Amino acid sequence: MIHQSMTSNLSFYISSVSHLSSPLPSLSRLSLRCCSSLPAHDMETKPSQGLYPLHRCKTIHLVRHAQGIHNVEGEKNHKAYLSEDLFDAHLTPLGWQQVDNLHKHVNASGISNRIELVVVSPLLRTLQTAVGTFGGEGYKDGVNTPLLMTAGAGNSDRPAISRLNRPPFIAVESCREHLGVHPCDRRSNITKYRELFPAIDFSLIETDEDVLWKPDIREEDKDIATRGVKFFNWLSTRKEKEIAVVTHSGFLYQTLNSFGNDCDPSVKNEISKKFVNCELRSFVLVDKCMSSSDPPMTNYPGTILTGEDASSDIADQK
């Protein structure tokens, strides 16, 4: 988990339409902004856009997990979320169909080839969604590469999934669903996950057992929002420029509601509206407090001229 103040100086912008442990690094203090919402008479004199150096921006593809068995039972009767039968809920057959469709989309759109890192919540349904969406094709004999998922993992009938030519996958506790009370949101031991998902990096998770989930205390919305903002602060410190995050509806809704409060209401709504199962939305995350130390890769310094070829503004100053 990340333990820092909630203040953030990150901006969050929508960049495209949606498709139906070692301790984490220390984080800078950061405030949430988007873009200015201006009266009509000011639109010609004041910018309503944000302009930021490219090397301080990241593309983040947010994905809610596909349909899990808890979604089906919870829609029938909300009290079903209290059932131990739904412990660490796995995907339904329909959920796997949703994953297959999203897998086709990220490949056809080119997203799959651009992503440098996949960050995933360490619950069975998100792990299955992540490897099914962003993983390679089925395992092939003679190809010596770690498996993202073993055959039949998590009560599925799915073949093994290869990590061949895929980016790193890393599991992070801080993008989990609301903690506590609901057994579907309690994770299995990391030892078990490492057997089922050998190529996923679980090193950032400090305990084998789930010590964050409490049977009688449900995490409040404001607390998951704080946790979510800190998670995005951590993302801003990563070196990767294009990252996929596979997580949960409650986490996404409460976290994204922290962004865009000074935007036009329609933009705010576009940022924070609830995700459906296996939905992907792409955003631009802007670092405005120099958390990232990445140098600009496309800038060119040019040459400062002081002679006859100096620019007119320099000449005027003489």
CSV table of C-alpha atoms in Angstrom, one decimal:
chain,number,residue,atom,x,y,z
A,1,MET,CA,0.0,0.0,0.0
A,2,ILE,CA,1.1,3.6,-0.5
A,3,HIS,CA,1.1,5.8,2.5
A,4,GLN,CA,1.4,9.5,1.6
A,5,SER,CA,-0.8,12.6,1.6
A,6,MET,CA,-3.6,12.9,-1.0
A,7,THR,CA,-2.6,16.3,-2.3
A,8,SER,CA,-1.7,15.9,-6.0
A,9,ASN,CA,-0.4,18.1,-8.8
A,10,LEU,CA,-1.3,15.7,-11.5
A,11,SER,CA,-3.6,16.5,-14.4
A,12,PHE,CA,-5.8,13.9,-15.9
A,13,TYR,CA,-7.1,14.2,-19.5
A,14,ILE,CA,-9.2,11.9,-21.7
A,15,SER,CA,-7.2,11.0,-24.7
A,16,SER,CA,-9.5,8.5,-26.5
A,17,VAL,CA,-13.0,7.0,-26.4
A,18,SER,CA,-13.6,3.8,-24.4
A,19,HIS,CA,-14.0,0.3,-25.6
A,20,LEU,CA,-17.3,-1.6,-24.7
A,21,SER,CA,6.9,-6.2,-2.6
A,22,SER,CA,9.4,-4.1,-2.1
A,23,PRO,CA,8.1,-0.8,-0.8
A,24,LEU,CA,6.8,1.5,-3.5
A,25,PRO,CA,8.9,4.6,-4.2
A,26,SER,CA,8.3,7.7,-2.1
A,27,LEU,CA,5.9,10.1,-3.7
A,28,SER,CA,5.9,13.9,-4.0
A,29,ARG,CA,3.1,16.0,-2.6
A,30,LEU,CA,0.9,16.6,-5.6
A,31,SER,CA,-3.0,19.0,-6.2
A,32,LEU,CA,-5.6,17.8,-8.6
A,33,ARG,CA,-6.4,19.9,-11.6
A,34,CYS,CA,-7.7,19.4,-15.1
A,35,CYS,CA,-8.4,22.4,-17.3
A,36,SER,CA,-10.1,25.7,-16.6
A,37,SER,CA,-13.8,26.2,-17.1
A,38,LEU,CA,-14.2,29.7,-18.4
A,39,PRO,CA,-17.1,32.1,-19.0
A,40,ALA,CA,-17.9,32.6,-22.7
A,41,HIS,CA,-16.6,36.2,-22.7
A,42,ASP,CA,-13.2,35.0,-21.5
A,43,MET,CA,-12.8,32.2,-24.0
A,44,GLU,CA,-11.0,34.4,-26.6
A,45,THR,CA,-8.5,35.8,-24.1
A,46,LYS,CA,-7.8,33.0,-21.7
A,47,PRO,CA,-6.7,29.4,-22.7
A,48,SER,CA,-9.1,26.6,-21.8
A,49,GLN,CA,-6.6,24.0,-22.7
A,50,GLY,CA,-3.6,22.6,-20.9
A,51,LEU,CA,-0.1,22.8,-22.5
A,52,TYR,CA,2.6,20.7,-20.9
A,53,PRO,CA,6.0,19.3,-21.9
A,54,LEU,CA,5.7,16.0,-23.6
A,55,HIS,CA,8.2,14.2,-21.4
A,56,ARG,CA,6.0,15.0,-18.3
A,57,CYS,CA,3.0,13.2,-19.8
A,58,LYS,CA,2.0,9.5,-19.8
A,59,THR,CA,-0.7,7.6,-21.6
A,60,ILE,CA,-2.7,5.4,-19.1
A,61,HIS,CA,-5.1,2.8,-20.4
A,62,LEU,CA,-7.6,2.0,-17.6
A,63,VAL,CA,-9.4,-1.3,-17.7
A,64,ARG,CA,-12.1,-2.7,-15.4
A,65,HIS,CA,-12.0,-6.5,-15.1
A,66,ALA,CA,-14.4,-8.6,-17.1
A,67,GLN,CA,-17.6,-10.2,-15.6
A,68,GLY,CA,-16.9,-12.2,-12.5
A,69,ILE,CA,-19.1,-14.7,-10.7
A,70,HIS,CA,-19.7,-12.1,-8.0
A,71,ASN,CA,-21.1,-9.7,-10.6
A,72,VAL,CA,-23.7,-12.3,-11.6
A,73,GLU,CA,-24.8,-13.2,-8.1
A,74,GLY,CA,-24.6,-9.6,-6.8
A,75,GLU,CA,-27.0,-8.4,-9.5
A,76,LYS,CA,-29.5,-11.1,-8.4
A,77,ASN,CA,-29.2,-10.3,-4.7
A,78,HIS,CA,-26.8,-7.7,-3.2
A,79,LYS,CA,-26.5,-9.8,-0.1
A,80,ALA,CA,-24.7,-12.4,-2.2
A,81,TYR,CA,-21.6,-10.3,-1.9
A,82,LEU,CA,-21.3,-11.5,1.7
A,83,SER,CA,-21.0,-15.1,0.6
A,84,GLU,CA,-17.8,-17.0,1.1
A,85,ASP,CA,-18.7,-18.9,-2.1
A,86,LEU,CA,-17.5,-15.8,-4.0
A,87,PHE,CA,-14.1,-15.6,-2.3
A,88,ASP,CA,-11.6,-14.1,-4.7
A,89,ALA,CA,-14.1,-14.3,-7.5
A,90,HIS,CA,-13.0,-15.7,-10.9
A,91,LEU,CA,-14.3,-14.8,-14.4
A,92,THR,CA,-17.4,-16.3,-15.9
A,93,PRO,CA,-17.5,-17.8,-19.3
A,94,LEU,CA,-19.1,-14.6,-20.5
A,95,GLY,CA,-16.3,-12.7,-18.8
A,96,TRP,CA,-13.7,-14.7,-20.8
A,97,GLN,CA,-15.6,-13.8,-24.0
A,98,GLN,CA,-15.4,-10.1,-23.0
A,99,VAL,CA,-11.6,-10.6,-22.5
A,100,ASP,CA,-11.2,-12.2,-26.0
A,101,ASN,CA,-13.0,-9.2,-27.6
A,102,LEU,CA,-10.9,-6.7,-25.7
A,103,HIS,CA,-7.8,-8.6,-26.7
A,104,LYS,CA,-8.7,-8.3,-30.3
A,105,HIS,CA,-9.4,-4.6,-29.9
A,106,VAL,CA,-6.0,-3.7,-28.3
A,107,ASN,CA,-4.2,-5.7,-31.0
A,108,ALA,CA,-6.2,-4.1,-33.9
A,109,SER,CA,-5.8,-0.6,-32.5
A,110,GLY,CA,-2.1,-1.0,-31.9
A,111,ILE,CA,-2.4,-0.4,-28.1
A,112,SER,CA,-0.9,-3.8,-27.3
A,113,ASN,CA,2.3,-3.0,-29.1
A,114,ARG,CA,2.7,0.4,-27.5
A,115,ILE,CA,2.2,-0.6,-23.9
A,116,GLU,CA,5.5,-0.7,-21.9
A,117,LEU,CA,4.0,-2.0,-18.6
A,118,VAL,CA,0.8,-3.7,-17.3
A,119,VAL,CA,-0.1,-2.9,-13.7
A,120,VAL,CA,-2.7,-5.2,-12.2
A,121,SER,CA,-4.7,-5.6,-9.0
A,122,PRO,CA,-3.8,-8.9,-7.3
A,123,LEU,CA,-7.2,-10.5,-7.4
A,124,LEU,CA,-8.0,-13.5,-9.5
A,125,ARG,CA,-10.5,-11.7,-11.8
A,126,THR,CA,-8.1,-8.8,-12.6
A,127,LEU,CA,-5.2,-11.1,-13.1
A,128,GLN,CA,-7.2,-13.2,-15.5
A,129,THR,CA,-8.4,-10.1,-17.4
A,130,ALA,CA,-4.9,-8.6,-17.6
A,131,VAL,CA,-3.2,-11.7,-19.0
A,132,GLY,CA,-6.1,-12.5,-21.3
A,133,THR,CA,-6.2,-8.9,-22.7
A,134,PHE,CA,-2.5,-8.0,-22.9
A,135,GLY,CA,-0.8,-11.4,-22.9
A,136,GLY,CA,0.5,-13.3,-25.9
A,137,GLU,CA,-1.1,-16.1,-27.7
A,138,GLY,CA,-1.4,-19.7,-26.4
A,139,TYR,CA,1.7,-21.5,-25.2
A,140,LYS,CA,3.6,-23.3,-28.0
A,141,ASP,CA,5.9,-26.3,-27.5
A,142,GLY,CA,9.5,-25.5,-27.9
A,143,VAL,CA,9.2,-21.9,-26.9
A,144,ASN,CA,11.2,-21.3,-23.8
A,145,THR,CA,9.4,-18.3,-22.2
A,146,PRO,CA,7.6,-17.9,-18.8
A,147,LEU,CA,3.9,-18.3,-18.8
A,148,LEU,CA,1.6,-15.4,-17.8
A,149,MET,CA,-1.0,-18.0,-16.9
A,150,THR,CA,-1.0,-21.7,-16.6
A,151,ALA,CA,-3.7,-23.8,-18.3
A,152,GLY,CA,-7.0,-23.9,-16.5
A,153,ALA,CA,-6.0,-21.3,-13.9
A,154,GLY,CA,-8.7,-20.0,-11.7
A,155,ASN,CA,-11.5,-22.4,-12.5
A,156,SER,CA,-11.2,-21.6,-16.2
A,157,ASP,CA,-11.1,-23.8,-19.3
A,158,ARG,CA,-8.5,-21.6,-20.9
A,159,PRO,CA,-5.2,-22.8,-22.4
A,160,ALA,CA,-1.9,-21.4,-21.0
A,161,ILE,CA,-1.0,-17.9,-22.0
A,162,SER,CA,2.6,-17.0,-23.0
A,163,ARG,CA,4.5,-13.8,-22.1
A,164,LEU,CA,6.4,-14.0,-25.4
A,165,ASN,CA,6.9,-10.5,-26.9
A,166,ARG,CA,4.7,-9.0,-24.1
A,167,PRO,CA,5.6,-6.2,-21.7
A,168,PRO,CA,6.3,-6.8,-18.0
A,169,PHE,CA,3.3,-7.4,-15.7
A,170,ILE,CA,3.4,-6.2,-12.1
A,171,ALA,CA,0.8,-6.7,-9.3
A,172,VAL,CA,0.2,-3.7,-7.0
A,173,GLU,CA,-2.1,-3.8,-3.9
A,174,SER,CA,-2.9,-0.1,-4.0
A,175,CYS,CA,-5.2,-0.5,-7.1
A,176,ARG,CA,-7.4,-3.1,-5.4
A,177,GLU,CA,-11.2,-2.9,-4.9
A,178,HIS,CA,-12.8,-1.6,-1.7
A,179,LEU,CA,-11.2,-3.6,1.1
A,180,GLY,CA,-13.1,-5.6,3.7
A,181,VAL,CA,-16.4,-7.4,4.4
A,182,HIS,CA,-17.0,-8.8,0.9
A,183,PRO,CA,-15.2,-12.1,0.4
A,184,CYS,CA,-15.1,-11.6,-3.3
A,185,ASP,CA,-12.6,-8.7,-2.6
A,186,ARG,CA,-10.3,-10.8,-0.5
A,187,ARG,CA,-7.3,-12.1,-2.4
A,188,SER,CA,-5.7,-15.5,-2.3
A,189,ASN,CA,-2.2,-16.1,-1.0
A,190,ILE,CA,0.6,-14.8,-3.3
A,191,THR,CA,2.2,-18.2,-3.2
A,192,LYS,CA,-0.8,-19.6,-5.0
A,193,TYR,CA,-0.8,-16.7,-7.5
A,194,ARG,CA,2.8,-17.3,-8.4
A,195,GLU,CA,1.9,-20.9,-9.3
A,196,LEU,CA,-1.0,-19.8,-11.5
A,197,PHE,CA,0.6,-16.7,-13.0
A,198,PRO,CA,4.4,-17.4,-13.1
A,199,ALA,CA,5.5,-14.4,-15.2
A,200,ILE,CA,3.7,-11.8,-13.2
A,201,ASP,CA,5.9,-9.8,-10.8
A,202,PHE,CA,4.5,-10.0,-7.3
A,203,SER,CA,7.6,-8.5,-5.6
A,204,LEU,CA,5.8,-5.3,-4.5
A,205,ILE,CA,3.4,-7.2,-2.4
A,206,GLU,CA,4.8,-7.5,1.1
A,207,THR,CA,2.8,-10.3,2.7
A,208,ASP,CA,1.8,-13.7,1.4
A,209,GLU,CA,-1.6,-13.6,3.1
A,210,ASP,CA,-4.1,-10.8,2.6
A,211,VAL,CA,-3.7,-8.7,5.7
A,212,LEU,CA,-5.4,-5.6,4.2
A,213,TRP,CA,-8.9,-7.2,4.0
A,214,LYS,CA,-10.9,-7.1,7.3
A,215,PRO,CA,-14.1,-9.2,7.8
A,216,ASP,CA,-16.0,-6.5,9.7
A,217,ILE,CA,-14.7,-3.2,8.3
A,218,ARG,CA,-15.5,-2.0,4.7
A,219,GLU,CA,-13.2,0.7,3.3
A,220,GLU,CA,-14.9,4.0,3.0
A,221,ASP,CA,-15.2,5.8,-0.4
A,222,LYS,CA,-13.0,8.7,0.7
A,223,ASP,CA,-10.3,6.3,1.8
A,224,ILE,CA,-10.3,4.4,-1.5
A,225,ALA,CA,-10.2,7.8,-3.3
A,226,THR,CA,-7.1,8.8,-1.3
A,227,ARG,CA,-5.5,5.5,-2.0
A,228,GLY,CA,-6.3,5.8,-5.7
A,229,VAL,CA,-4.7,9.3,-6.0
A,230,LYS,CA,-1.6,8.0,-4.3
A,231,PHE,CA,-1.5,5.2,-6.8
A,232,PHE,CA,-1.6,7.6,-9.7
A,233,ASN,CA,1.1,9.6,-8.1
A,234,TRP,CA,3.2,6.5,-8.1
A,235,LEU,CA,2.4,5.9,-11.7
A,236,SER,CA,3.8,9.3,-12.5
A,237,THR,CA,7.2,8.3,-11.1
A,238,ARG,CA,7.5,5.3,-13.4
A,239,LYS,CA,9.8,5.5,-16.3
A,240,GLU,CA,7.3,3.9,-18.7
A,241,LYS,CA,5.4,6.3,-20.9
A,242,GLU,CA,2.4,4.1,-21.9
A,243,ILE,CA,0.9,1.9,-19.1
A,244,ALA,CA,-2.1,-0.3,-18.9
A,245,VAL,CA,-3.9,-0.7,-15.5
A,246,VAL,CA,-6.4,-3.5,-14.8
A,247,THR,CA,-8.5,-2.8,-11.8
A,248,HIS,CA,-12.0,-2.6,-10.4
A,249,SER,CA,-15.1,-0.4,-10.8
A,250,GLY,CA,-15.3,1.0,-7.2
A,251,PHE,CA,-11.6,1.9,-7.3
A,252,LEU,CA,-11.9,3.6,-10.7
A,253,TYR,CA,-15.1,5.5,-9.8
A,254,GLN,CA,-14.0,6.8,-6.5
A,255,THR,CA,-10.5,7.7,-7.8
A,256,LEU,CA,-11.5,9.4,-11.0
A,257,ASN,CA,-14.0,11.5,-9.2
A,258,SER,CA,-11.0,13.2,-7.6
A,259,PHE,CA,-10.1,14.6,-11.0
A,260,GLY,CA,-11.6,17.2,-13.3
A,261,ASN,CA,-13.3,19.3,-10.7
A,262,ASP,CA,-12.4,22.5,-12.5
A,263,CYS,CA,-13.4,21.2,-15.9
A,264,ASP,CA,-16.6,21.7,-17.9
A,265,PRO,CA,-19.2,19.4,-16.3
A,266,SER,CA,-19.4,17.3,-19.4
A,267,VAL,CA,-15.6,16.6,-19.3
A,268,LYS,CA,-15.8,15.9,-15.6
A,269,ASN,CA,-18.6,13.4,-16.3
A,270,GLU,CA,-16.5,11.8,-19.1
A,271,ILE,CA,-13.6,11.3,-16.7
A,272,SER,CA,-15.5,9.9,-13.8
A,273,LYS,CA,-18.5,7.9,-15.2
A,274,LYS,CA,-18.7,4.3,-14.0
A,275,PHE,CA,-16.9,1.6,-16.0
A,276,VAL,CA,-18.8,-1.5,-17.2
A,277,ASN,CA,-17.1,-4.9,-17.3
A,278,CYS,CA,-14.1,-5.1,-19.5
A,279,GLU,CA,-14.3,-1.5,-20.5
A,280,LEU,CA,-11.1,0.3,-21.5
A,281,ARG,CA,-10.6,4.1,-21.5
A,282,SER,CA,-7.4,5.9,-22.3
A,283,PHE,CA,-6.1,9.0,-20.5
A,284,VAL,CA,-3.2,11.3,-20.4
A,285,LEU,CA,-1.6,11.7,-17.0
A,286,VAL,CA,0.4,15.0,-16.6
A,287,ASP,CA,3.1,15.5,-14.0
A,288,LYS,CA,3.1,19.2,-12.9
A,289,CYS,CA,5.5,19.0,-10.0
A,290,MET,CA,8.5,17.4,-11.6
A,291,SER,CA,8.1,14.0,-9.9
A,292,SER,CA,9.4,12.4,-13.1
A,293,SER,CA,13.1,12.9,-13.8
A,294,ASP,CA,12.9,11.7,-17.4
A,295,PRO,CA,14.8,14.1,-19.8
A,296,PRO,CA,13.0,15.4,-22.9
A,297,MET,CA,13.8,13.0,-25.8
A,298,THR,CA,12.4,15.1,-28.7
A,299,ASN,CA,13.5,18.6,-27.8
A,300,TYR,CA,16.4,20.2,-29.6
A,301,PRO,CA,18.3,23.1,-28.0
A,302,GLY,CA,19.0,25.1,-31.1
A,303,THR,CA,21.7,27.8,-31.2
A,304,ILE,CA,21.6,31.2,-29.5
A,305,LEU,CA,22.7,33.8,-32.1
A,306,THR,CA,24.0,37.3,-31.1
A,307,GLY,CA,25.3,38.6,-34.4
A,308,GLU,CA,23.6,39.6,-37.7
A,309,ASP,CA,21.4,36.6,-37.7
A,310,ALA,CA,20.0,37.2,-34.2
A,311,SER,CA,16.2,37.1,-33.9
A,312,SER,CA,14.4,40.5,-34.0
A,313,ASP,CA,13.4,40.4,-30.3
A,314,ILE,CA,17.1,40.1,-29.4
A,315,ALA,CA,18.1,42.9,-31.8
A,316,ASP,CA,15.4,45.1,-30.3
A,317,GLN,CA,16.9,44.7,-26.9
A,318,LYS,CA,20.2,46.2,-27.9
